[in-house]
Amino acid sequence: MNVVFVSPHFPHTYWNFCDRLRKNGATVLGIGDAPYSEIEENLKKSLTEYYRVDNLEDYDKMFRAIAFLSFKYGKIDWLESNNEYWLESDARLRTDFNISTGVQCGQIDFIKEKHLMKLKYRENNIPTARQHEVSTLEAARAFISEVGYPVIVKPDVGVGATNTYKLEDDAALEGFYRKLPSQPYVMEEFIEGDICSYDAILDSRCEPLFESMTVWPPSIMDIVNKQLDLSYYTAAEMPPQLRELGRRTVKAFAVKSRFVHLEFFRLKKERKNLGGVGDFVALEVNMRPAGGYTPDMMNYAHSTDVYQVWADMVCADKIIHPVKDEHHYCAYASRRDCYTYIHSHGDIMEKYGDSIVMQEEMPEMNWPQMGRWMYTAKAKTLEDTLEFIRYVQAK
């Protein structure tokens, strides 16, 4: 089996996907923009061949890379990056090279454009916040007259909370329109609640081989825009309602043979036409793994190996390697240079050293979202999880 993995060196933990594919007997062919001398040894050992291009956004060069690898190794059976940024390019390459085991060009819009996601939710009776495609100020005022302030504005196509804003009143609305971005934006009613993700690895029948829930802070947008500390956790178990909604959503989007990250609000207040306190409301779909070290947190929380489960799905469309049935919480807590914290690094390691499973300085490009210094620990209960986060981030 010939598998092309695009940009296998970023995030740097993605070498694990390639490693598990190799262990399953696949021929793993990497295409990236980093010099071969700069990629990690673990990745080098996982690849049959690495083809470097100067710019992964240059489609002609990507096409030539696939053509070369196809000529040398035969037909490509699978192509994937597991990275939001390259989803469209991945789909185009699959279509051009008749690689049928993934999303094609004609299917990409509904998983990239937020206004089209809303159509899928509504068609399948999945509760979701009301949305308006940003056009004129008058149209925005009409939408706000229905949903009220505050509203959220964000790019129709975008990753995370970049260039996302909360508009509290008419002054903020008018200010947004004075500097209206050239790219398409959407406006949504504000939902008060935690963000809970349904993370899953799906087989070719849209059935989950693995499922997990991670609980995120209510506003990633504020964390980015106001440079707040980030904390979140992977839960030991998943509420039945989220499991049911997650499975319905992947069927609605006809998602198959993918690692997905679907985001839902868990309501803190009753919301007319959406649900009561504790109910789940769809936010958006992401057809790739959760960002950062979240896949590793899933491993620690569920005593499993999601990289192996994904590779088993690719190579056999089922789990080949059995997984344990042990469940914990796994928490991520970050710190920034701009704050003074009560507890030193030494204090944290002395108190939680036996529970900490990862600790390092994050890559600089991740500091705005993820913080500079991160601590990740396993815990038995939710109370222990929250106490760990409080201790690390106490100021």
Short mmCIF file of C-alpha atoms in Angstrom, two decimals:
data_model
loop_
_atom_site.label_atom_id
_atom_site.label_comp_id
_atom_site.label_asym_id
_atom_site.label_seq_id
_atom_site.Cartn_x
_atom_site.Cartn_y
_atom_site.Cartn_z
CA MET A 1 0.00 0.00 0.00
CA ASN A 2 1.41 3.39 -1.05
CA VAL A 3 0.55 6.29 1.27
CA VAL A 4 1.59 9.91 0.65
CA PHE A 5 1.70 12.01 3.82
CA VAL A 6 1.83 15.75 3.11
CA SER A 7 3.84 17.95 5.51
CA PRO A 8 4.69 15.08 7.88
CA HIS A 9 7.09 17.27 9.85
CA PHE A 10 4.41 19.68 11.15
CA PRO A 11 3.12 19.45 13.79
CA HIS A 12 6.22 17.61 14.88
CA THR A 13 4.23 14.82 16.58
CA TYR A 14 2.80 13.80 13.19
CA TRP A 15 5.76 11.53 12.63
CA ASN A 16 3.71 9.11 14.73
CA PHE A 17 1.13 8.74 11.95
CA CYS A 18 3.91 7.81 9.52
CA ASP A 19 5.56 5.46 12.00
CA ARG A 20 2.35 3.47 12.58
CA LEU A 21 1.71 3.26 8.84
CA ARG A 22 5.19 1.84 8.32
CA LYS A 23 4.66 -0.66 11.14
CA ASN A 24 1.46 -1.75 9.39
CA GLY A 25 3.48 -2.53 6.27
CA ALA A 26 2.66 0.56 4.20
CA THR A 27 5.11 2.33 1.92
CA VAL A 28 5.11 5.83 3.44
CA LEU A 29 6.09 8.70 1.13
CA GLY A 30 6.48 12.16 2.63
CA ILE A 31 6.21 15.49 0.82
CA GLY A 32 7.32 18.55 2.76
CA ASP A 33 9.01 21.93 2.51
CA ALA A 34 11.64 21.36 5.21
CA PRO A 35 15.14 20.25 4.17
CA TYR A 36 15.69 16.55 4.80
CA SER A 37 18.54 17.36 7.17
CA GLU A 38 16.16 19.31 9.42
CA ILE A 39 13.40 16.74 9.91
CA GLU A 40 13.41 14.57 13.03
CA GLU A 41 15.15 11.20 13.10
CA ASN A 42 11.91 9.50 14.08
CA LEU A 43 10.30 10.80 10.91
CA LYS A 44 13.23 9.81 8.72
CA LYS A 45 12.98 6.24 10.03
CA SER A 46 9.25 6.20 9.27
CA LEU A 47 9.48 7.25 5.63
CA THR A 48 10.39 5.15 2.61
CA GLU A 49 11.16 8.37 0.75
CA TYR A 50 10.96 12.11 1.43
CA TYR A 51 10.35 14.49 -1.46
CA ARG A 52 11.08 18.14 -0.75
CA VAL A 53 9.27 20.99 -2.48
CA ASP A 54 10.16 24.64 -1.96
CA ASN A 55 6.56 25.67 -1.36
CA LEU A 56 3.67 23.36 -0.46
CA GLU A 57 1.26 26.04 -1.76
CA ASP A 58 2.70 25.72 -5.27
CA TYR A 59 0.24 23.23 -6.78
CA ASP A 60 2.35 22.60 -9.87
CA LYS A 61 5.25 21.47 -7.69
CA MET A 62 2.95 19.30 -5.58
CA PHE A 63 1.53 17.73 -8.75
CA ARG A 64 5.02 16.98 -10.01
CA ALA A 65 5.95 15.43 -6.66
CA ILE A 66 2.98 13.04 -6.75
CA ALA A 67 3.68 12.22 -10.40
CA PHE A 68 7.27 11.33 -9.56
CA LEU A 69 6.31 9.15 -6.59
CA SER A 70 3.59 7.44 -8.64
CA PHE A 71 6.09 6.67 -11.40
CA LYS A 72 8.61 5.27 -8.92
CA TYR A 73 6.33 3.33 -6.55
CA GLY A 74 3.13 2.75 -8.50
CA LYS A 75 -0.41 3.98 -7.93
CA ILE A 76 -0.92 6.04 -4.76
CA ASP A 77 -3.57 4.39 -2.57
CA TRP A 78 -3.93 7.14 0.06
CA LEU A 79 -3.00 10.79 0.42
CA GLU A 80 -3.40 12.77 3.64
CA SER A 81 -1.98 15.67 5.63
CA ASN A 82 -4.38 15.63 8.63
CA ASN A 83 -3.89 19.39 8.56
CA GLU A 84 -6.66 21.99 8.08
CA TYR A 85 -4.47 24.25 5.98
CA TRP A 86 -3.88 21.63 3.29
CA LEU A 87 -7.38 20.08 3.07
CA GLU A 88 -8.23 21.80 -0.21
CA SER A 89 -4.90 20.93 -1.81
CA ASP A 90 -5.22 17.33 -0.58
CA ALA A 91 -8.66 17.05 -2.19
CA ARG A 92 -7.42 18.46 -5.50
CA LEU A 93 -4.46 16.06 -5.61
CA ARG A 94 -6.71 13.08 -4.83
CA THR A 95 -9.06 14.08 -7.62
CA ASP A 96 -6.30 14.67 -10.17
CA PHE A 97 -4.59 11.35 -9.39
CA ASN A 98 -7.78 9.30 -8.95
CA ILE A 99 -7.08 8.56 -5.28
CA SER A 100 -10.57 7.57 -4.15
CA THR A 101 -9.88 7.05 -0.44
CA GLY A 102 -10.53 10.60 0.73
CA VAL A 103 -12.38 13.86 0.21
CA GLN A 104 -12.53 14.96 -3.43
CA CYS A 105 -12.70 18.45 -4.98
CA GLY A 106 -16.47 18.42 -5.25
CA GLN A 107 -16.89 17.62 -1.55
CA ILE A 108 -14.54 20.14 0.02
CA ASP A 109 -16.80 23.21 0.24
CA PHE A 110 -19.09 21.82 2.93
CA ILE A 111 -16.17 21.11 5.24
CA LYS A 112 -14.32 24.39 4.64
CA GLU A 113 -16.99 27.09 4.45
CA LYS A 114 -18.87 27.79 7.66
CA HIS A 115 -22.05 29.03 5.97
CA LEU A 116 -22.33 25.72 4.08
CA MET A 117 -21.78 23.78 7.31
CA LYS A 118 -24.89 25.52 8.67
CA LEU A 119 -26.93 24.24 5.74
CA LYS A 120 -25.92 20.65 6.54
CA TYR A 121 -26.81 21.10 10.20
CA ARG A 122 -30.24 22.52 9.39
CA GLU A 123 -30.99 19.90 6.72
CA ASN A 124 -30.35 17.18 9.29
CA ASN A 125 -32.11 18.81 12.27
CA ILE A 126 -28.91 19.26 14.25
CA PRO A 127 -29.29 22.25 16.62
CA THR A 128 -26.94 25.11 15.73
CA ALA A 129 -26.63 28.86 16.26
CA ARG A 130 -28.22 31.17 13.71
CA GLN A 131 -25.83 32.67 11.20
CA HIS A 132 -25.70 35.49 8.65
CA GLU A 133 -23.29 35.88 5.74
CA VAL A 134 -21.76 39.31 6.20
CA SER A 135 -22.84 41.73 3.48
CA THR A 136 -24.23 45.20 4.24
CA LEU A 137 -24.50 47.04 7.53
CA GLU A 138 -28.28 47.18 7.07
CA ALA A 139 -28.47 43.39 6.66
CA ALA A 140 -26.35 42.95 9.79
CA ARG A 141 -28.66 45.21 11.79
CA ALA A 142 -31.64 43.16 10.62
CA PHE A 143 -29.93 39.93 11.74
CA ILE A 144 -29.02 41.42 15.13
CA SER A 145 -32.62 42.57 15.61
CA GLU A 146 -33.52 38.85 15.60
CA VAL A 147 -30.69 37.39 17.71
CA GLY A 148 -29.57 40.35 19.84
CA TYR A 149 -26.10 41.40 20.97
CA PRO A 150 -23.42 40.20 21.33
CA VAL A 151 -22.64 38.54 18.00
CA ILE A 152 -19.52 36.79 16.76
CA VAL A 153 -17.92 37.62 13.41
CA LYS A 154 -15.33 35.29 11.89
CA PRO A 155 -13.90 34.31 8.50
CA ASP A 156 -16.09 31.95 6.51
CA VAL A 157 -12.96 29.89 5.88
CA GLY A 158 -10.46 29.88 8.71
CA VAL A 159 -8.74 27.91 11.45
CA GLY A 160 -9.14 28.46 15.18
CA ALA A 161 -9.99 31.92 16.52
CA THR A 162 -7.76 33.95 14.20
CA ASN A 163 -9.44 37.20 13.06
CA THR A 164 -12.55 36.39 15.11
CA TYR A 165 -14.30 39.16 17.05
CA LYS A 166 -17.15 39.63 19.52
CA LEU A 167 -19.31 42.66 18.80
CA GLU A 168 -21.11 43.93 21.91
CA ASP A 169 -23.02 46.96 20.59
CA ASP A 170 -23.75 49.28 17.66
CA ALA A 171 -20.43 51.09 18.07
CA ALA A 172 -18.47 47.83 17.72
CA LEU A 173 -20.62 46.81 14.76
CA GLU A 174 -19.99 50.09 12.96
CA GLY A 175 -16.29 49.85 13.72
CA PHE A 176 -16.17 46.37 12.17
CA TYR A 177 -17.86 47.65 9.01
CA ARG A 178 -15.51 50.62 8.73
CA LYS A 179 -12.63 48.15 8.39
CA LEU A 180 -14.59 45.37 6.71
CA PRO A 181 -12.18 42.60 5.66
CA SER A 182 -11.99 41.69 1.98
CA GLN A 183 -12.39 37.98 2.70
CA PRO A 184 -15.90 36.53 3.25
CA TYR A 185 -17.10 36.68 6.87
CA VAL A 186 -20.04 35.20 8.76
CA MET A 187 -21.89 36.58 11.78
CA GLU A 188 -23.38 34.28 14.42
CA GLU A 189 -25.55 34.68 17.48
CA PHE A 190 -23.53 34.41 20.69
CA ILE A 191 -23.93 31.16 22.60
CA GLU A 192 -22.91 31.00 26.25
CA GLY A 193 -21.32 27.66 27.04
CA ASP A 194 -18.24 25.48 27.08
CA ILE A 195 -16.93 24.10 23.83
CA CYS A 196 -16.93 20.30 23.82
CA SER A 197 -15.41 18.47 20.89
CA TYR A 198 -16.47 15.13 19.52
CA ASP A 199 -13.21 13.61 18.29
CA ALA A 200 -13.36 10.39 16.33
CA ILE A 201 -11.59 8.12 13.89
CA LEU A 202 -14.11 6.85 11.35
CA ASP A 203 -14.04 3.86 9.03
CA SER A 204 -15.27 3.73 5.43
CA ARG A 205 -18.87 3.28 6.62
CA CYS A 206 -18.85 6.44 8.77
CA GLU A 207 -18.70 4.24 11.88
CA PRO A 208 -16.39 5.28 14.76
CA LEU A 209 -13.38 3.15 15.61
CA PHE A 210 -12.47 5.58 18.38
CA GLU A 211 -14.36 8.39 20.15
CA SER A 212 -13.32 10.98 22.71
CA MET A 213 -14.47 14.30 24.20
CA THR A 214 -12.27 17.28 24.97
CA VAL A 215 -13.60 20.29 26.89
CA TRP A 216 -12.31 23.68 25.80
CA PRO A 217 -12.71 27.14 27.37
CA PRO A 218 -15.80 29.11 26.31
CA SER A 219 -13.82 31.63 24.27
CA ILE A 220 -10.67 30.65 22.42
CA MET A 221 -11.16 34.01 20.71
CA ASP A 222 -10.55 35.89 23.99
CA ILE A 223 -7.50 33.73 24.74
CA VAL A 224 -5.96 34.75 21.43
CA ASN A 225 -7.08 38.39 21.37
CA LYS A 226 -6.48 39.12 25.08
CA GLN A 227 -3.48 36.80 25.55
CA LEU A 228 -5.11 34.83 28.38
CA ASP A 229 -3.83 31.52 29.72
CA LEU A 230 -5.12 28.47 27.90
CA SER A 231 -6.32 25.36 29.66
CA TYR A 232 -8.45 22.46 28.49
CA TYR A 233 -8.86 18.77 29.18
CA THR A 234 -9.71 15.47 27.57
CA ALA A 235 -12.46 13.76 29.55
CA ALA A 236 -12.50 10.18 30.76
CA GLU A 237 -15.98 9.58 29.33
CA MET A 238 -18.36 11.14 26.80
CA PRO A 239 -21.98 12.15 27.56
CA PRO A 240 -24.49 10.04 25.58
CA GLN A 241 -26.08 13.15 24.03
CA LEU A 242 -22.75 14.33 22.58
CA ARG A 243 -21.99 10.83 21.29
CA GLU A 244 -25.38 10.69 19.54
CA LEU A 245 -25.02 14.18 18.04
CA GLY A 246 -21.45 13.50 16.94
CA ARG A 247 -22.45 10.32 15.16
CA ARG A 248 -25.40 12.04 13.52
CA THR A 249 -23.16 14.86 12.34
CA VAL A 250 -20.59 12.62 10.65
CA LYS A 251 -23.43 10.83 8.85
CA ALA A 252 -24.92 14.18 7.81
CA PHE A 253 -21.60 15.22 6.28
CA ALA A 254 -20.99 11.70 4.91
CA VAL A 255 -17.59 11.65 6.58
CA LYS A 256 -15.67 8.44 6.11
CA SER A 257 -12.12 7.20 6.65
CA ARG A 258 -11.00 10.26 8.59
CA PHE A 259 -9.84 11.57 11.94
CA VAL A 260 -12.34 14.35 12.78
CA HIS A 261 -12.73 17.13 15.34
CA LEU A 262 -16.34 18.35 15.65
CA GLU A 263 -17.09 21.28 17.96
CA PHE A 264 -20.26 21.76 20.01
CA PHE A 265 -21.40 24.25 22.63
CA ARG A 266 -22.63 22.84 25.94
CA LEU A 267 -25.23 25.38 26.97
CA LYS A 268 -24.85 27.20 30.28
CA LYS A 269 -28.20 28.93 29.83
CA GLU A 270 -31.44 27.83 28.22
CA ARG A 271 -31.62 29.06 24.64
CA LYS A 272 -34.89 29.30 22.77
CA ASN A 273 -35.14 26.80 19.89
CA LEU A 274 -31.74 25.30 20.80
CA GLY A 275 -32.07 23.57 24.18
CA GLY A 276 -31.72 23.76 27.93
CA VAL A 277 -28.76 23.90 30.29
CA GLY A 278 -26.33 21.07 29.51
CA ASP A 279 -27.64 20.44 26.00
CA PHE A 280 -25.25 20.44 23.04
CA VAL A 281 -25.42 22.80 20.04
CA ALA A 282 -23.30 22.36 16.89
CA LEU A 283 -20.57 24.96 16.28
CA GLU A 284 -18.49 23.70 13.34
CA VAL A 285 -16.86 20.64 11.81
CA ASN A 286 -13.13 20.16 11.34
CA MET A 287 -12.13 17.23 9.16
CA ARG A 288 -8.74 16.70 10.77
CA PRO A 289 -7.40 15.84 14.24
CA ALA A 290 -7.66 18.40 17.05
CA GLY A 291 -4.70 20.78 17.15
CA GLY A 292 -1.63 20.89 19.34
CA TYR A 293 -0.95 17.89 21.52
CA THR A 294 -4.61 16.92 21.84
CA PRO A 295 -4.14 13.56 20.06
CA ASP A 296 -1.47 12.70 22.64
CA MET A 297 -3.83 13.79 25.43
CA MET A 298 -6.41 11.37 24.03
CA ASN A 299 -3.80 8.63 24.25
CA TYR A 300 -3.12 9.40 27.91
CA ALA A 301 -6.80 9.77 28.77
CA HIS A 302 -7.87 6.51 27.17
CA SER A 303 -4.69 4.40 27.45
CA THR A 304 -4.66 4.01 23.69
CA ASP A 305 -2.70 5.03 20.60
CA VAL A 306 -4.80 7.14 18.23
CA TYR A 307 -1.95 7.21 15.72
CA GLN A 308 -2.15 3.42 15.54
CA VAL A 309 -5.95 3.40 15.36
CA TRP A 310 -5.76 5.85 12.44
CA ALA A 311 -3.11 3.75 10.67
CA ASP A 312 -5.21 0.61 11.22
CA MET A 313 -8.17 2.41 9.63
CA VAL A 314 -6.06 3.40 6.62
CA CYS A 315 -4.54 -0.03 6.11
CA ALA A 316 -7.38 -2.36 7.14
CA ASP A 317 -10.54 -0.28 7.72
CA LYS A 318 -10.70 -1.74 11.24
CA ILE A 319 -8.74 -1.86 14.48
CA ILE A 320 -5.89 -4.34 14.16
CA HIS A 321 -4.16 -3.61 17.45
CA PRO A 322 -6.38 -4.02 20.55
CA VAL A 323 -6.74 -1.03 22.90
CA LYS A 324 -7.05 -0.98 26.68
CA ASP A 325 -10.26 -0.07 28.45
CA GLU A 326 -8.73 2.37 30.95
CA HIS A 327 -9.94 5.95 31.22
CA HIS A 328 -8.55 9.07 32.91
CA TYR A 329 -8.66 12.83 32.54
CA CYS A 330 -5.78 14.57 30.82
CA ALA A 331 -5.32 18.33 31.29
CA TYR A 332 -3.31 20.96 29.42
CA ALA A 333 -2.32 24.16 31.25
CA SER A 334 -0.15 26.84 29.65
CA ARG A 335 1.72 29.90 30.91
CA ARG A 336 2.86 33.11 29.23
CA ASP A 337 5.88 35.37 29.69
CA CYS A 338 3.68 38.39 30.39
CA TYR A 339 2.42 37.13 33.77
CA THR A 340 3.98 36.46 37.17
CA TYR A 341 2.85 33.14 38.59
CA ILE A 342 2.66 32.12 42.26
CA HIS A 343 4.16 28.67 41.75
CA SER A 344 7.54 28.15 40.12
CA HIS A 345 8.37 25.46 37.58
CA GLY A 346 10.09 23.59 40.40
CA ASP A 347 6.96 23.80 42.57
CA ILE A 348 4.83 22.33 39.79
CA MET A 349 7.22 19.49 39.11
CA GLU A 350 7.55 18.68 42.81
CA LYS A 351 3.79 18.60 43.37
CA TYR A 352 2.68 16.97 40.10
CA GLY A 353 5.83 15.33 38.74
CA ASP A 354 4.39 11.81 38.95
CA SER A 355 1.29 12.88 37.01
CA ILE A 356 2.88 15.10 34.35
CA VAL A 357 3.14 13.33 31.00
CA MET A 358 4.39 16.24 28.84
CA GLN A 359 6.18 19.49 29.66
CA GLU A 360 7.99 21.78 27.25
CA GLU A 361 8.31 25.16 25.60
CA MET A 362 5.91 25.40 22.67
CA PRO A 363 7.05 26.42 19.16
CA GLU A 364 6.99 30.21 18.88
CA MET A 365 4.30 30.21 16.19
CA ASN A 366 1.91 28.55 18.70
CA TRP A 367 2.45 31.05 21.54
CA PRO A 368 -0.59 33.28 20.71
CA GLN A 369 -3.00 30.33 20.91
CA MET A 370 -1.26 27.76 23.12
CA GLY A 371 0.97 29.80 25.42
CA ARG A 372 4.75 29.53 25.68
CA TRP A 373 5.15 26.95 28.45
CA MET A 374 2.88 23.96 28.73
CA TYR A 375 2.21 21.33 31.38
CA THR A 376 0.08 18.27 30.63
CA ALA A 377 -0.95 15.83 33.35
CA LYS A 378 -3.19 12.83 33.93
CA ALA A 379 -5.81 12.92 36.70
CA LYS A 380 -8.35 10.50 38.13
CA THR A 381 -11.24 12.92 38.58
CA LEU A 382 -12.56 16.18 37.17
CA GLU A 383 -11.91 17.86 40.53
CA ASP A 384 -8.24 16.81 40.41
CA THR A 385 -8.05 18.05 36.82
CA LEU A 386 -9.35 21.50 37.64
CA GLU A 387 -7.13 21.78 40.71
CA PHE A 388 -4.04 21.01 38.58
CA ILE A 389 -5.01 23.78 36.14
CA ARG A 390 -5.60 26.28 38.98
CA TYR A 391 -2.23 25.47 40.55
CA VAL A 392 -0.24 25.89 37.33
CA GLN A 393 -1.92 29.17 36.37
CA ALA A 394 -2.31 30.82 39.79
CA LYS A 395 -1.02 34.42 39.66
#
